[in-house]
PDB file of C-alpha atoms in Angstrom:
ATOM      1  CA  MET A   1      -1.050  59.369 -70.985  1.00  0.00           C
ATOM      2  CA  ARG A   2      -2.948  62.201 -73.251  1.00  0.00           C
ATOM      3  CA  ALA A   3      -6.654  61.489 -71.279  1.00  0.00           C
ATOM      4  CA  GLY A   4      -5.211  62.220 -67.898  1.00  0.00           C
ATOM      5  CA  TRP A   5      -3.689  65.614 -68.634  1.00  0.00           C
ATOM      6  CA  GLY A   6      -7.796  66.210 -70.049  1.00  0.00           C
ATOM      7  CA  VAL A   7      -9.004  64.988 -66.846  1.00  0.00           C
ATOM      8  CA  LEU A   8      -6.181  66.798 -64.797  1.00  0.00           C
ATOM      9  CA  SER A   9      -7.154  70.387 -66.759  1.00  0.00           C
ATOM     10  CA  THR A  10     -11.120  69.848 -66.392  1.00  0.00           C
ATOM     11  CA  ALA A  11     -11.017  69.331 -63.059  1.00  0.00           C
ATOM     12  CA  CYS A  12      -8.720  72.326 -62.669  1.00  0.00           C
ATOM     13  CA  LEU A  13     -10.979  74.607 -64.560  1.00  0.00           C
ATOM     14  CA  SER A  14     -13.868  73.291 -62.051  1.00  0.00           C
ATOM     15  CA  THR A  15     -12.024  74.356 -59.338  1.00  0.00           C
ATOM     16  CA  PHE A  16     -10.759  77.458 -60.741  1.00  0.00           C
ATOM     17  CA  VAL A  17     -15.132  78.187 -61.412  1.00  0.00           C
ATOM     18  CA  VAL A  18     -16.175  77.269 -57.939  1.00  0.00           C
ATOM     19  CA  ASN A  19     -13.269  79.332 -56.249  1.00  0.00           C
ATOM     20  CA  ALA A  20     -14.271  82.233 -58.825  1.00  0.00           C
ATOM     21  CA  ASN A  21     -17.874  82.373 -58.173  1.00  0.00           C
ATOM     22  CA  THR A  22     -17.682  81.737 -54.219  1.00  0.00           C
ATOM     23  CA  SER A  23     -15.584  85.052 -54.199  1.00  0.00           C
ATOM     24  CA  ALA A  24     -17.810  86.958 -56.391  1.00  0.00           C
ATOM     25  CA  VAL A  25     -20.402  86.128 -54.209  1.00  0.00           C
ATOM     26  CA  SER A  26     -17.967  87.066 -51.093  1.00  0.00           C
ATOM     27  CA  ILE A  27     -16.811  89.963 -52.526  1.00  0.00           C
ATOM     28  CA  LEU A  28     -19.796  91.713 -53.287  1.00  0.00           C
ATOM     29  CA  ILE A  29     -21.734  91.240 -49.892  1.00  0.00           C
ATOM     30  CA  PRO A  30     -20.589  94.392 -49.279  1.00  0.00           C
ATOM     31  CA  SER A  31     -22.227  96.259 -51.685  1.00  0.00           C
ATOM     32  CA  ILE A  32     -25.126  94.469 -51.631  1.00  0.00           C
ATOM     33  CA  SER A  33     -25.456  95.611 -47.927  1.00  0.00           C
ATOM     34  CA  ALA A  34     -25.313  98.655 -48.352  1.00  0.00           C
ATOM     35  CA  ASP A  35     -27.785  98.496 -51.132  1.00  0.00           C
ATOM     36  CA  LEU A  36     -30.265  96.562 -48.957  1.00  0.00           C
ATOM     37  CA  GLY A  37     -29.631  98.453 -46.042  1.00  0.00           C
ATOM     38  CA  THR A  38     -28.923  95.011 -44.363  1.00  0.00           C
ATOM     39  CA  PRO A  39     -26.568  94.135 -41.916  1.00  0.00           C
ATOM     40  CA  ILE A  40     -23.716  91.752 -43.063  1.00  0.00           C
ATOM     41  CA  ASN A  41     -23.921  88.510 -41.237  1.00  0.00           C
ATOM     42  CA  VAL A  42     -27.162  88.592 -42.347  1.00  0.00           C
ATOM     43  CA  LEU A  43     -25.828  88.832 -45.941  1.00  0.00           C
ATOM     44  CA  GLN A  44     -23.299  85.932 -45.082  1.00  0.00           C
ATOM     45  CA  TRP A  45     -26.022  83.665 -44.600  1.00  0.00           C
ATOM     46  CA  ALA A  46     -26.613  83.941 -48.388  1.00  0.00           C
ATOM     47  CA  VAL A  47     -23.251  83.151 -48.970  1.00  0.00           C
ATOM     48  CA  THR A  48     -24.185  80.204 -47.424  1.00  0.00           C
ATOM     49  CA  GLY A  49     -27.132  78.899 -48.591  1.00  0.00           C
ATOM     50  CA  TYR A  50     -25.098  79.439 -51.808  1.00  0.00           C
ATOM     51  CA  LEU A  51     -22.082  76.902 -51.258  1.00  0.00           C
ATOM     52  CA  LEU A  52     -24.696  74.469 -49.622  1.00  0.00           C
ATOM     53  CA  VAL A  53     -26.280  74.441 -52.641  1.00  0.00           C
ATOM     54  CA  GLY A  54     -23.229  74.412 -54.805  1.00  0.00           C
ATOM     55  CA  ALA A  55     -22.450  71.196 -52.492  1.00  0.00           C
ATOM     56  CA  ALA A  56     -25.394  69.726 -53.358  1.00  0.00           C
ATOM     57  CA  VAL A  57     -25.391  70.048 -56.574  1.00  0.00           C
ATOM     58  CA  ILE A  58     -21.813  68.585 -57.359  1.00  0.00           C
ATOM     59  CA  VAL A  59     -23.122  65.407 -55.445  1.00  0.00           C
ATOM     60  CA  THR A  60     -25.689  64.973 -57.613  1.00  0.00           C
ATOM     61  CA  SER A  61     -23.667  65.392 -60.677  1.00  0.00           C
ATOM     62  CA  GLY A  62     -21.012  62.841 -59.629  1.00  0.00           C
ATOM     63  CA  ALA A  63     -24.552  60.582 -59.747  1.00  0.00           C
ATOM     64  CA  LEU A  64     -25.200  61.864 -62.748  1.00  0.00           C
ATOM     65  CA  GLY A  65     -22.044  61.247 -63.817  1.00  0.00           C
ATOM     66  CA  ASP A  66     -22.151  57.774 -63.001  1.00  0.00           C
ATOM     67  CA  VAL A  67     -25.410  57.847 -65.204  1.00  0.00           C
ATOM     68  CA  PHE A  68     -24.708  59.816 -68.652  1.00  0.00           C
ATOM     69  CA  GLY A  69     -21.089  60.377 -68.586  1.00  0.00           C
ATOM     70  CA  LEU A  70     -18.835  62.429 -66.762  1.00  0.00           C
ATOM     71  CA  PHE A  71     -17.430  64.593 -70.212  1.00  0.00           C
ATOM     72  CA  ALA A  72     -21.716  64.874 -70.955  1.00  0.00           C
ATOM     73  CA  ILE A  73     -22.799  66.273 -67.325  1.00  0.00           C
ATOM     74  CA  LEU A  74     -19.252  68.273 -67.478  1.00  0.00           C
ATOM     75  CA  THR A  75     -20.216  69.462 -70.702  1.00  0.00           C
ATOM     76  CA  ALA A  76     -23.921  70.281 -69.320  1.00  0.00           C
ATOM     77  CA  ALA A  77     -22.953  71.965 -66.882  1.00  0.00           C
ATOM     78  CA  PHE A  78     -20.286  74.783 -68.099  1.00  0.00           C
ATOM     79  CA  VAL A  79     -23.286  75.586 -70.812  1.00  0.00           C
ATOM     80  CA  ALA A  80     -25.675  75.970 -68.131  1.00  0.00           C
ATOM     81  CA  LEU A  81     -23.192  78.405 -65.508  1.00  0.00           C
ATOM     82  CA  ALA A  82     -22.765  80.198 -68.429  1.00  0.00           C
ATOM     83  CA  ALA A  83     -25.605  80.580 -69.970  1.00  0.00           C
ATOM     84  CA  VAL A  84     -27.355  82.173 -66.593  1.00  0.00           C
ATOM     85  CA  ARG A  85     -24.097  83.946 -65.430  1.00  0.00           C
ATOM     86  CA  PRO A  86     -24.451  87.882 -65.804  1.00  0.00           C
ATOM     87  CA  SER A  87     -21.973  89.338 -67.905  1.00  0.00           C
TER      88      SER A  87
END
């Protein structure tokens, strides 16, 4: 039963990280629009592209998880996210 809680907590944490990143990008659109002088509807495509790339990464991560193990891929993804995320 202990492994079940680990899987559940990992899935919840992963969902939170994805939603937090998407929200951060969406919240920043007005300030990016003001700084660059770009209409918001044009910048909405940036959010759509971000989500599309995220979906592609999720599918690829699933395939890599089948080969190398889900825990190893999830750990690598969290480390990569922490490395590239601005402070």
